[in-house]
Short mmCIF file of C-alpha atoms and ligand atoms in Angstrom, two decimals:
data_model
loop_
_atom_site.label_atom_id
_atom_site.label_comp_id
_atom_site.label_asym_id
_atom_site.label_seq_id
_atom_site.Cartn_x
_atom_site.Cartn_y
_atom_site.Cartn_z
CA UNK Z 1 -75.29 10.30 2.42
CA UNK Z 2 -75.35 6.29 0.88
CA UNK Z 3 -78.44 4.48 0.83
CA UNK Z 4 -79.68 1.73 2.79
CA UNK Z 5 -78.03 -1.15 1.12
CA UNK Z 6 -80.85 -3.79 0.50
CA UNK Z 7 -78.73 -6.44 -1.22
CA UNK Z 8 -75.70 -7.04 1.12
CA UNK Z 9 -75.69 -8.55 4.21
CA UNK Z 10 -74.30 -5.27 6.25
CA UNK Z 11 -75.89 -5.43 9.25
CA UNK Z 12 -74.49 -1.80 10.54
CA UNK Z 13 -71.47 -0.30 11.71
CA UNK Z 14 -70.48 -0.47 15.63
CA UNK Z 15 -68.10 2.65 16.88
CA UNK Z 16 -64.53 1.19 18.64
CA UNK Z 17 -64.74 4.14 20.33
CA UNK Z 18 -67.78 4.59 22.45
CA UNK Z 19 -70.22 1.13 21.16
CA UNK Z 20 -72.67 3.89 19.00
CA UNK Z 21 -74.24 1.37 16.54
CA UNK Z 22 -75.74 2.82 13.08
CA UNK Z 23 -77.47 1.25 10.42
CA UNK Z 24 -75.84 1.57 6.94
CA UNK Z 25 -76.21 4.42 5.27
CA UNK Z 26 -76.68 6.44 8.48
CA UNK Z 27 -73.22 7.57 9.00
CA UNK Z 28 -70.18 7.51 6.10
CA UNK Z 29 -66.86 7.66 7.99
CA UNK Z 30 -66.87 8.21 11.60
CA UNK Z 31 -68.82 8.42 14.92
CA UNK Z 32 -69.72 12.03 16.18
CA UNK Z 33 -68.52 11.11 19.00
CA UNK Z 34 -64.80 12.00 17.69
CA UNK Z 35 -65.24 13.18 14.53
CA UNK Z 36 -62.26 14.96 14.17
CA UNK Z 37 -59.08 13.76 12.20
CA UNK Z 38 -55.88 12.46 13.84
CA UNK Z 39 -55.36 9.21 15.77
CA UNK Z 40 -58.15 9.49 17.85
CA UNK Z 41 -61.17 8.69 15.81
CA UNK Z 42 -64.57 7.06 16.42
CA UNK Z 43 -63.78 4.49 14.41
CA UNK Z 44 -66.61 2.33 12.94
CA UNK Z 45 -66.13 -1.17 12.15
CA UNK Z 46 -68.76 -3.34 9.52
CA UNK Z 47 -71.11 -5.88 11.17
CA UNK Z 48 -73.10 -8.43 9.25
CA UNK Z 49 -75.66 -11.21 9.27
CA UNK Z 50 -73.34 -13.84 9.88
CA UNK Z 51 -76.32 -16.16 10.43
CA UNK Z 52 -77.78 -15.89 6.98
CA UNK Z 53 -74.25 -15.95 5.07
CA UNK Z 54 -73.65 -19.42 6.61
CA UNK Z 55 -76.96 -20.66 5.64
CA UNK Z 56 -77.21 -19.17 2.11
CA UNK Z 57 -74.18 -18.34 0.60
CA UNK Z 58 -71.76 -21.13 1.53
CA UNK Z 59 -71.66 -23.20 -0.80
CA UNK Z 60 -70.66 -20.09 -3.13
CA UNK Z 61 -68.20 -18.98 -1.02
CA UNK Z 62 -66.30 -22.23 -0.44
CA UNK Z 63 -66.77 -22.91 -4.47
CA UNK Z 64 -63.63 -23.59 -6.13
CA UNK Z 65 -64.71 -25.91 -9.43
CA UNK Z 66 -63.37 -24.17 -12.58
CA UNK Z 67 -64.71 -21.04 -13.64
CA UNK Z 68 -65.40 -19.52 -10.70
CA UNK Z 69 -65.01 -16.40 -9.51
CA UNK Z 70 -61.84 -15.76 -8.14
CA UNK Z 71 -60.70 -12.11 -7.23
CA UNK Z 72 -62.31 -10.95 -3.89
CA UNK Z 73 -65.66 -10.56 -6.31
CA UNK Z 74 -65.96 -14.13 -4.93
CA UNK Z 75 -66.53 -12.69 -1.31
CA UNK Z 76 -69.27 -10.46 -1.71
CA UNK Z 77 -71.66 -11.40 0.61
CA UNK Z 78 -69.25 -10.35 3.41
CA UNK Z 79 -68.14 -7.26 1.31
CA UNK Z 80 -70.67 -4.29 2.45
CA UNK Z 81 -70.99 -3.87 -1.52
CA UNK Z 82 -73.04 -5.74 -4.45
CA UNK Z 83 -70.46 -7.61 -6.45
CA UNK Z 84 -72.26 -5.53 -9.61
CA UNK Z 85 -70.70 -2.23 -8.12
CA UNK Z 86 -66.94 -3.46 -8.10
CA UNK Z 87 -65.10 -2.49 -11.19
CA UNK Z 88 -64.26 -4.31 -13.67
CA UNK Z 89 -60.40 -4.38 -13.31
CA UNK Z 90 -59.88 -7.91 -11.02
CA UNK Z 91 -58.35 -7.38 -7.94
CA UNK Z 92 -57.07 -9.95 -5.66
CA UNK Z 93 -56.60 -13.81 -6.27
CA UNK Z 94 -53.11 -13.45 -5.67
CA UNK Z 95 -50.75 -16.33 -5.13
CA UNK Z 96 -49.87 -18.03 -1.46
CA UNK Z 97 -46.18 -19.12 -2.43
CA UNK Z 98 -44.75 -22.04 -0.59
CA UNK Z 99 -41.08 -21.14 0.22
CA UNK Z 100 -39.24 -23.89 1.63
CA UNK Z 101 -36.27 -22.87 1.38
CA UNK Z 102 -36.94 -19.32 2.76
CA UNK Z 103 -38.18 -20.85 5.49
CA UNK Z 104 -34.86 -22.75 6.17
CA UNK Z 105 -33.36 -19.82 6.50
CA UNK Z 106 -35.82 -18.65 9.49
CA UNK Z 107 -35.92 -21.91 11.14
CA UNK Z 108 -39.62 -23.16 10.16
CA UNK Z 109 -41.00 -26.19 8.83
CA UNK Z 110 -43.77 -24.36 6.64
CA UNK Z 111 -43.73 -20.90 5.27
CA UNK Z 112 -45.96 -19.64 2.50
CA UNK Z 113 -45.67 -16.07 1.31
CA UNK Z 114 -49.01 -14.18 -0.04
CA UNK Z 115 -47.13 -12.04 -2.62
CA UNK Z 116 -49.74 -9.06 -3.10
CA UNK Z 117 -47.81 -7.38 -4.95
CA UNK Z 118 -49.67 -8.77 -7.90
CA UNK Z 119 -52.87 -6.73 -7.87
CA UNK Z 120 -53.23 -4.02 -10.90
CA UNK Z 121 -51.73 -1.16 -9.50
CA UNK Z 122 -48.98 -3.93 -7.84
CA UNK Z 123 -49.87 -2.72 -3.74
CA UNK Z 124 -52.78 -4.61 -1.53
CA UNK Z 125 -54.15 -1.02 -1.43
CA UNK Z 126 -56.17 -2.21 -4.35
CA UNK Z 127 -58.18 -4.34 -2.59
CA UNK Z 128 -59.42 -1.20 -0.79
CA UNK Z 129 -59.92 0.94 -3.50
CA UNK Z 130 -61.84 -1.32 -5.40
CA UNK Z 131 -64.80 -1.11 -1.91
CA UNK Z 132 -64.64 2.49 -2.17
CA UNK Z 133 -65.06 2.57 -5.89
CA UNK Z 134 -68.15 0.28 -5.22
CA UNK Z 135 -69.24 2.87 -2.30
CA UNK Z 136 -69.04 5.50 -4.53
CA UNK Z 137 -70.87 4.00 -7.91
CA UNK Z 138 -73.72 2.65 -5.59
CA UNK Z 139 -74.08 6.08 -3.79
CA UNK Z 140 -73.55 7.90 -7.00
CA UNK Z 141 -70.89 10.30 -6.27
CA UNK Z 142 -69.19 12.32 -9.31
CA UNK Z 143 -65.86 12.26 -7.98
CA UNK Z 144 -63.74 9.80 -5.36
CA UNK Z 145 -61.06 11.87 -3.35
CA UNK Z 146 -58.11 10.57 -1.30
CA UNK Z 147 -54.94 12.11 0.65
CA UNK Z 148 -52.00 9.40 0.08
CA UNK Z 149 -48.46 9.64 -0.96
CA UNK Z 150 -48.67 6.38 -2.43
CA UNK Z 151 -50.08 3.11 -2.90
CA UNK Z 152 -53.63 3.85 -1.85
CA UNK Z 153 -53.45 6.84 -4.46
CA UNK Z 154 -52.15 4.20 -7.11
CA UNK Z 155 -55.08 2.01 -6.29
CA UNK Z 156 -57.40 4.58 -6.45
CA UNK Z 157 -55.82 5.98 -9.99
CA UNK Z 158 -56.06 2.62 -11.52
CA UNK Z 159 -59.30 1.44 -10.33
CA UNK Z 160 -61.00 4.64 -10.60
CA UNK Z 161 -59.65 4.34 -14.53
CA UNK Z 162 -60.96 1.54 -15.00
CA UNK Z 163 -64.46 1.78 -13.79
CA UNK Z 164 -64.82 5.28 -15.54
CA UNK Z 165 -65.01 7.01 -12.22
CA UNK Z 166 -63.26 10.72 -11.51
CA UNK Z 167 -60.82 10.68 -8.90
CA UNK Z 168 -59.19 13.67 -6.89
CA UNK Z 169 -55.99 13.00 -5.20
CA UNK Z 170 -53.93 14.76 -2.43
CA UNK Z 171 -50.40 14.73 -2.09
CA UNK Z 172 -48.20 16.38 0.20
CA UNK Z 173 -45.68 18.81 -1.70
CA UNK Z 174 -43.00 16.38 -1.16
CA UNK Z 175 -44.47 13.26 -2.27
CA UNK Z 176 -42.18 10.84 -4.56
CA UNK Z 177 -42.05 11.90 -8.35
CA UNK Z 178 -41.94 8.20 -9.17
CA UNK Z 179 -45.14 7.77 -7.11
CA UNK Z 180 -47.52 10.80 -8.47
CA UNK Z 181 -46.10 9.24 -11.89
CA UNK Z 182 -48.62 6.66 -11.49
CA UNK Z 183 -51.10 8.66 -10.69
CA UNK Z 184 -51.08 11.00 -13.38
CA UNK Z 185 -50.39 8.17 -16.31
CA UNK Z 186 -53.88 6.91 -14.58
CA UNK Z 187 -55.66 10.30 -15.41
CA UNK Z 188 -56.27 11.26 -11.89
CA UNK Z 189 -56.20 15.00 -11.19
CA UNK Z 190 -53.15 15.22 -8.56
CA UNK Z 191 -53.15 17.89 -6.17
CA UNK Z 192 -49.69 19.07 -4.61
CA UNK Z 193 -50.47 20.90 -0.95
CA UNK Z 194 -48.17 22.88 0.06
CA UNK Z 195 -47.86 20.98 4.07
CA UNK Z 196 -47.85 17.41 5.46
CA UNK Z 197 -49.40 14.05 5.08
CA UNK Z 198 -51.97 15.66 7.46
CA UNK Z 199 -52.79 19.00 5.96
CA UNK Z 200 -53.52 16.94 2.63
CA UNK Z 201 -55.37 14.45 4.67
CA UNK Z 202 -57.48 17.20 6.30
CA UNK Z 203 -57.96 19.11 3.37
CA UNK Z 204 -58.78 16.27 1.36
CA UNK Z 205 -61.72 15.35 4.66
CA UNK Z 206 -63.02 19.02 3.55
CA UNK Z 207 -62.91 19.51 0.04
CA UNK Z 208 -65.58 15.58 0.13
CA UNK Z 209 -67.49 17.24 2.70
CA UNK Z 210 -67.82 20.78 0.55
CA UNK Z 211 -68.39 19.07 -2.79
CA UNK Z 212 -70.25 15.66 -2.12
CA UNK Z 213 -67.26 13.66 -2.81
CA UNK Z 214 -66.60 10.30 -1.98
CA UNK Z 215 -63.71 9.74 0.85
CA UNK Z 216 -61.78 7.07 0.64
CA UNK Z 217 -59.02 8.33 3.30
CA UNK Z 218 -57.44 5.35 5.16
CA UNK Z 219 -58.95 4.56 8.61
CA UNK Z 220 -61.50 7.15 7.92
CA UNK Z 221 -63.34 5.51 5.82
CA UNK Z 222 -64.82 2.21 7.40
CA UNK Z 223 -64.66 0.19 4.38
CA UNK Z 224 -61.06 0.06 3.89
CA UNK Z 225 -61.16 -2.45 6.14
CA UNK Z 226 -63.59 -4.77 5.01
CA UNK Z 227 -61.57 -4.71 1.44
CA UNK Z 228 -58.29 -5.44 3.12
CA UNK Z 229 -59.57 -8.53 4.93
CA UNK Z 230 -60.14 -10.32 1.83
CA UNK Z 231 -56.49 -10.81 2.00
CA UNK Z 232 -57.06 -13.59 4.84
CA UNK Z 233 -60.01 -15.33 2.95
CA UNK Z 234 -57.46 -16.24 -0.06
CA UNK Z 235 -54.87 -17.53 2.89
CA UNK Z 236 -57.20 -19.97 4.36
CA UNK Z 237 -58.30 -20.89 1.14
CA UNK Z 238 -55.43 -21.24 -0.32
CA UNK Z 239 -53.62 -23.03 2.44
CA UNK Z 240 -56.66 -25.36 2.52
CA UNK Z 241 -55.45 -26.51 -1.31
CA UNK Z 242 -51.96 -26.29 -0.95
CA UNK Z 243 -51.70 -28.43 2.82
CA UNK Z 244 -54.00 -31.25 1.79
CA UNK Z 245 -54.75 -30.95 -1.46
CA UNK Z 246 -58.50 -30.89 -1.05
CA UNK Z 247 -60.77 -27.99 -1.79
CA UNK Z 248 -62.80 -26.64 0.52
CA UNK Z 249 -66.08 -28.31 -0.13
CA UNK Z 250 -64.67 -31.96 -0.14
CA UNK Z 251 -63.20 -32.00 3.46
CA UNK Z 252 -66.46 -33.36 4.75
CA UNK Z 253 -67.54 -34.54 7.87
CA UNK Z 254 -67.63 -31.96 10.53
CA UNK Z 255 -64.03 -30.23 9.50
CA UNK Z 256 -64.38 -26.38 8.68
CA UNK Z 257 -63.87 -25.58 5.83
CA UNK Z 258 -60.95 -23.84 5.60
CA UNK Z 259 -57.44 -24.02 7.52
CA UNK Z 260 -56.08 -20.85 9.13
CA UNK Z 261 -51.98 -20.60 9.39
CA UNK Z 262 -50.64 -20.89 13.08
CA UNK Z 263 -49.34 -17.02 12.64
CA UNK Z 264 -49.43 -14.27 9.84
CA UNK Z 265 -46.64 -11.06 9.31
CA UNK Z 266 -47.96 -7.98 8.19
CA UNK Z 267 -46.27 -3.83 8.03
CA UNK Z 268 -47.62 -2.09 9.66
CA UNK Z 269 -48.34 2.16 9.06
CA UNK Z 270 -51.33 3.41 9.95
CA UNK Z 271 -52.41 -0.37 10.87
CA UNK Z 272 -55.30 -0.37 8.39
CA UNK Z 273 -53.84 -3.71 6.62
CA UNK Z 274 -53.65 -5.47 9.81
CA UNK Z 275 -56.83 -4.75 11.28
CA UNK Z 276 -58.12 -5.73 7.79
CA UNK Z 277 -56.19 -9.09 8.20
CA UNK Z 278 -57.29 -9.99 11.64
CA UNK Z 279 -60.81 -9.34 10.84
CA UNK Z 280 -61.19 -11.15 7.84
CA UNK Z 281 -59.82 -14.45 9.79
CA UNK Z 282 -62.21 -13.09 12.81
CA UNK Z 283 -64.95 -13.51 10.33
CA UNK Z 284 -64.17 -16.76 9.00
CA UNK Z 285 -64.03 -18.12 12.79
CA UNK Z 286 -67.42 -16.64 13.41
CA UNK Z 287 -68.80 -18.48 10.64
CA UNK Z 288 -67.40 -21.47 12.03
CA UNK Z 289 -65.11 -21.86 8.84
CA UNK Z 290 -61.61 -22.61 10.59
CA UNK Z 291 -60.42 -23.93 13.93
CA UNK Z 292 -59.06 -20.68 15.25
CA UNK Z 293 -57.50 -17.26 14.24
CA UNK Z 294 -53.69 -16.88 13.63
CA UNK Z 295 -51.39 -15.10 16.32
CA UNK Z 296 -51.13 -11.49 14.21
CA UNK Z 297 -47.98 -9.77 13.80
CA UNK Z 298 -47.49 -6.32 13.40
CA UNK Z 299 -44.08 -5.35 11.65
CA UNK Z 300 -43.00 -1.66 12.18
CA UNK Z 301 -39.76 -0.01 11.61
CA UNK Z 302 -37.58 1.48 14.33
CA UNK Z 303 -37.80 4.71 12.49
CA UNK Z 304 -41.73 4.72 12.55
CA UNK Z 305 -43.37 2.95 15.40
CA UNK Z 306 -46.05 4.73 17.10
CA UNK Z 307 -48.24 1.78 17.54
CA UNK Z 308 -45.60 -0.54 19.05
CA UNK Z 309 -44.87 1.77 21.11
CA UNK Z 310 -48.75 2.33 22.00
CA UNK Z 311 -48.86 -1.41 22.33
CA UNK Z 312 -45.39 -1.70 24.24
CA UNK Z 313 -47.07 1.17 26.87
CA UNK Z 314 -50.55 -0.29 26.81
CA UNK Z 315 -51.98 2.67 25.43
CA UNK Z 316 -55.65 2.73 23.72
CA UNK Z 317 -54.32 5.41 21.39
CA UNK Z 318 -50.66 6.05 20.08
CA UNK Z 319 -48.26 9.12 20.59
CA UNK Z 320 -47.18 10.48 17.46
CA UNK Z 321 -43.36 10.02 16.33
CA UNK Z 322 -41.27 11.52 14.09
CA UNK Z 323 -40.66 8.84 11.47
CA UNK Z 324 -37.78 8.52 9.67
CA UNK Z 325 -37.91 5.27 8.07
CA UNK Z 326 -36.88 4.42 4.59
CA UNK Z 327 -39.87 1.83 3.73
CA UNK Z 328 -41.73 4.60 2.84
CA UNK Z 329 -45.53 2.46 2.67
CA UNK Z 330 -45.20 2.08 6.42
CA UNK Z 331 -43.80 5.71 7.75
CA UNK Z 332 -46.46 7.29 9.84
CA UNK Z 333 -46.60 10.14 12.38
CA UNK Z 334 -50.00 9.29 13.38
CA UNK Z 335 -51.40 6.98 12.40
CA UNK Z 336 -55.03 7.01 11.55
CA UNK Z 337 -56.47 3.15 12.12
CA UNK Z 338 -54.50 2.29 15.48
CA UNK Z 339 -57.26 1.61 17.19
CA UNK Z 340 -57.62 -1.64 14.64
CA UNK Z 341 -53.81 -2.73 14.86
CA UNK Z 342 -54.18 -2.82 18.13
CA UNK Z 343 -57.11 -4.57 18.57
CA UNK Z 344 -56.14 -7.17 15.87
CA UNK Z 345 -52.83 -8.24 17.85
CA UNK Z 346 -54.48 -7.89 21.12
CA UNK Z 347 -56.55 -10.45 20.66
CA UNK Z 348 -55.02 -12.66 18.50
CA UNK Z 349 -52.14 -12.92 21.34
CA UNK Z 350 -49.67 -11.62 18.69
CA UNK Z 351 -47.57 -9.22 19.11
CA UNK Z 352 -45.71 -6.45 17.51
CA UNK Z 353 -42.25 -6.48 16.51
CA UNK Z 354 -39.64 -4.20 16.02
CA UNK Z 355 -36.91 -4.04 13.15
CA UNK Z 356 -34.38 -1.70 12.04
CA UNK Z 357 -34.32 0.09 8.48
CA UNK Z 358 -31.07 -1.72 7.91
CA UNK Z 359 -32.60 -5.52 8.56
CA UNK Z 360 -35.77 -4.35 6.47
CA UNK Z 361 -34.13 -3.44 3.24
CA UNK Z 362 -31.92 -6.39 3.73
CA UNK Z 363 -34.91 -8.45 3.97
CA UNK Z 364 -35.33 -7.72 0.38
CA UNK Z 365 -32.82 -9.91 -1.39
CA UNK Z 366 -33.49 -13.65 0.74
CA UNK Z 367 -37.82 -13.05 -0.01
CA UNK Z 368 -36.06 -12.36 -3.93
CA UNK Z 369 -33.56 -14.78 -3.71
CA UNK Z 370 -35.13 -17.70 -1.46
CA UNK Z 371 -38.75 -16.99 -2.04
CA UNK Z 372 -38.94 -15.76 -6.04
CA UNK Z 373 -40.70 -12.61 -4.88
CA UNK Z 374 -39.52 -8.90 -4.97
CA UNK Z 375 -41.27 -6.64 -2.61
CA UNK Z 376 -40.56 -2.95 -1.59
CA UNK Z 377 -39.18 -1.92 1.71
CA UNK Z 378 -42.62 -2.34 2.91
CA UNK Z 379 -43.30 -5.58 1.94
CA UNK Z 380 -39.87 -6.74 2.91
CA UNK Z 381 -40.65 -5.74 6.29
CA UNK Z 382 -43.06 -8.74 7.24
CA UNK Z 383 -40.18 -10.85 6.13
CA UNK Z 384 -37.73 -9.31 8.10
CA UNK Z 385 -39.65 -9.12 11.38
CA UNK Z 386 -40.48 -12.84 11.38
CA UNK Z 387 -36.71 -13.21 11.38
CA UNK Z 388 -36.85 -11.16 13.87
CA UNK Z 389 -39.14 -12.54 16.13
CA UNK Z 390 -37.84 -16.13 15.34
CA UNK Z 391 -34.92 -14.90 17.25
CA UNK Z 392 -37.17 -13.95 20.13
CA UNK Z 393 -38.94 -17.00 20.29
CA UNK Z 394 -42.34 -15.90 19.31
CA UNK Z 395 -42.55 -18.39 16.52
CA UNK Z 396 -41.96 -22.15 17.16
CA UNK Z 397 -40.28 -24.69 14.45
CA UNK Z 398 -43.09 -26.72 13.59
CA UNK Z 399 -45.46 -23.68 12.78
CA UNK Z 400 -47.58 -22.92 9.86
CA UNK Z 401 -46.68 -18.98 8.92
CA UNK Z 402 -47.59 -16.46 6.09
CA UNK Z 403 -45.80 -13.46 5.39
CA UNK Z 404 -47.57 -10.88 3.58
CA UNK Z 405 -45.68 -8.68 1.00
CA UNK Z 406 -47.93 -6.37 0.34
CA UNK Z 407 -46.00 -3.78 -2.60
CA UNK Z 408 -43.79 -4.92 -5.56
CA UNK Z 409 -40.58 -3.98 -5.51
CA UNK Z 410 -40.40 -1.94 -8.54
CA UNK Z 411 -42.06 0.53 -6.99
CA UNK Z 412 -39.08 1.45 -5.27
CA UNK Z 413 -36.22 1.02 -7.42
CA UNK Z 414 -33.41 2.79 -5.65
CA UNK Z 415 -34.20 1.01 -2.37
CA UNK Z 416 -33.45 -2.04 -4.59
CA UNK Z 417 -30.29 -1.57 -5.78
CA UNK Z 418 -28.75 0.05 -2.65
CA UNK Z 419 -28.74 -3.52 -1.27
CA UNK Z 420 -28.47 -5.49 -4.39
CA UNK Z 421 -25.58 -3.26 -6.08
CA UNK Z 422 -24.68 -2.24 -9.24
CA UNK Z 423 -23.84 -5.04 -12.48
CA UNK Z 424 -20.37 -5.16 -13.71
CA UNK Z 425 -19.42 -3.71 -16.54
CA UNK Z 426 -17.19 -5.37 -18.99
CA UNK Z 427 -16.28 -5.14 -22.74
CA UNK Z 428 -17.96 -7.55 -25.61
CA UNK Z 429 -15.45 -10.24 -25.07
CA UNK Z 430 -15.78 -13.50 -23.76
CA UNK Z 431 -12.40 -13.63 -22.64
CA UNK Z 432 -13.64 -11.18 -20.08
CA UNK Z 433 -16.83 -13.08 -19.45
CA UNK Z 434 -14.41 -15.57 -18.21
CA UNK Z 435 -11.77 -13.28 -16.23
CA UNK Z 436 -14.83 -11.82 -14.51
CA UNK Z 437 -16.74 -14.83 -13.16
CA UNK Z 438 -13.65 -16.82 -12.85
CA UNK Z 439 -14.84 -19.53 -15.08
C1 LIG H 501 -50.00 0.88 3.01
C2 LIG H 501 -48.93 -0.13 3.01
C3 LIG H 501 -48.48 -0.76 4.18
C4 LIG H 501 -48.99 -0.41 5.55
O1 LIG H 501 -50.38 -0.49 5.69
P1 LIG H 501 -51.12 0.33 6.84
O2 LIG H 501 -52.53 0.05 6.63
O3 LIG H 501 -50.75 1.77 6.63
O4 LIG H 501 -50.59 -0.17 8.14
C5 LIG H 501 -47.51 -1.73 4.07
N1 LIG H 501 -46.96 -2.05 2.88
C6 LIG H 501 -47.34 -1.45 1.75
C7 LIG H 501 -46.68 -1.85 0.48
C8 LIG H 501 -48.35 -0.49 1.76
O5 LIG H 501 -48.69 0.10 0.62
ZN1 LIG H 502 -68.47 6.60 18.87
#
């Protein structure tokens, strides 16, 4: 069990579920009153003392003079960690692209694209790793477990290296070679269970609970969340500097602070990211630090889209599916932080939106091509479901919109080259330099 938390501003932990409220420390995960794993969780979400952050730590937060702190360190006092306790590996302080010419293509006078695929272990998973690496040094636990097939794992391998911490990871049987790769050059034990996503997730929920490891399962653990939302800081910060060219603390007068886009694209899986996203610009709104929060929207493949459909129905919690999509960072049965997603396009008037595998791996050559990033299916996704609901009319001309990718695209190299084909081979002649490109 973690210890009150004297130095951060954590206030508690309020249950989405039933409106428990716990001081930190006094529960890990989940609320009792649905302990149990699946979709249908008491899931806890981070409160804090908004109050004294705007009085005290301001001016550090909006500090951008040179030197300063820049990878989501910078936003400690609304992390529910000390900034001693991340590790040392930076993670965050990744660019917001301007890509005016991608968004020609979807019909948009401004669209910036927050290419995440630049953290260490090249996923925004890191972001959440690093919190539970934090949790876990502060609450001294010998070993940090998680169930992933992927990019959470990679986080949690790289991080864990470089802070010196053990980790434990769970894999179903048939998870990617390419994928527990990474894990293994990162020295994490890797454990192969012979079952699902969910037996691995389950099992792993067991093994922390028998041995007094740390959990950092994905909308299980609380604080996933709160690492996640640091993506949204960096946007309104960064689209402060990049729209007028002013930082944060010369705006003056009685103009927040920071500038929040009109709407944001985001994958979604188990909807962890996005309720991270939503909150972090929730946050910044409390604090009185922007005009508004953006309209959220929630990307999902045809071939994996229990919450859309949960949000479609105006159901509280999703129906599991059988997912067959190729953008394997976003295929879910059931996924485990709906409850979030949700809530984070519910009441940002967003919406979710719907796109075939096809569109989605598609996606990947114009964000290359038009943008200068390469994502992975996944990340690919937000890109091809703001074309997508350009065509529906959800987005208007003259709006301000970031796309999120949120995995590099050489994490999936096959995905890659099915759309972008295969080079031409020729002999070492430039006669048939010419004959080929027609020159
Ligand atoms: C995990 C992940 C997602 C989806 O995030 P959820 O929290 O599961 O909704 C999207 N893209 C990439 C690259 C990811 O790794
Ligand atoms: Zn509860």
């Amino acid at each position: 069990m973690s210890q009150p938390n004297a130095r951060t501003f954590l206030t508690g932990l309020r249950c989405l579920r039933c409106g428990g409220t716990y001081v930190p420390g006094e529960l890990e995960y989940v609320c009792p009153c649905r302990p149990n794993t699946g979709s249908d969780l008491g899931h806890l979400d981070a409160e804090y003392d908004y109050e004294a952050i705007g009085s005290t730590r301001k001016d550090a937060l909006w500090a951008v003079e040179d030197g300063a702190i820049r990878s989501i360190e910078r936003w400690w006092p609304l992390l529910p960690v000390q900034a001693e306790s991340l590790p040392p590996l930076p993670v965050g302080d990744t660019p917001l692209l301007r890509a005016d010419r991608l968004a020609d293509a979807v019909g948009i006078e401004e669209l910036y694209v927050k290419d995440d695929g630049r953290n260490p272990s090249a996923s925004l998973k890191d972001r959440a790793s690093a919190i539970a690496l934090a949790k876990a040094r502060e609450t001294d636990r010998e070993v940090v477990a998680t169930a992933s097939t992927g990019n959470a794992a990679a986080a949690l391998a790289a991080l864990g290296a470089s802070a010196g911490q053990a980790t434990v990871i769970f894999v179903p049987r048939t998870a990617p070679k390419a994928k527990v790769a990474q894990l293994l050059v990162y020295g994490s034990r890797v454990l192969a269970v012979y079952g699902t996503y969910d037996d691995a997730f389950d099992l792993c929920v067991e093994a922390c609970e028998a041995f007094g490891w740390y959990c950092r399962n994905t909308g299980y653990n609380p604080y996933m969340t709160e690492g996640k939302k640091t993506v949204s800081f960096e946007i309104a910060a960064q689209l402060t500097e990049a729209r007028s060219g002013k930082r944060s603390e010369d705006r003056g007068g009685n103009i927040p602070p920071f500038e929040a886009p009109d709407a944001v694209f985001v994958s979604v899986g188990d909807g962890s990211i996005i309720g991270g996203v939503y909150k972090g610009f929730r946050e910044l709104h409390r604090l009185g630090w922007t005009e508004g929060v953006p309209r959220i929207y929630g990307v999902q493949s045809a071939g994996s889209a229990a919450i859309h459909n949960a949000w479609r129905d105006g159901l509280d919690v999703p129906l599991p599916v059988e997912s067959t999509t190729a953008a394997d960072s976003i295929g879910v049965n059931a996924p485990r932080d709906a409850v979030k997603a949700l809530r984070a396009v519910r009441e940002s008037d967003g919406a979710f939106v719907l796109v075939e595998d096809k569109a989605i791996l598609q996606a990947i050559l114009p964000l290359a091509r038009l943008g200068g990033v390469f994502g992975e299916p996944a990340g690919a996704a937000a890109l091809a479901g703001l074309f997508e609901a350009r065509r529906q009319g959800l987005v208007q001309a003259d709006e301000t919109v970031v796309a999120i990718n949120t995995g590099s695209g050489l994490k999936d190299v096959p995905a890659a080259t099915g759309v972008a084909g295969e080079p031409i081979v020729i002999p070492p002649t430039l006669e048939a330099v010419a004959e080929t490109l027609k020159i």
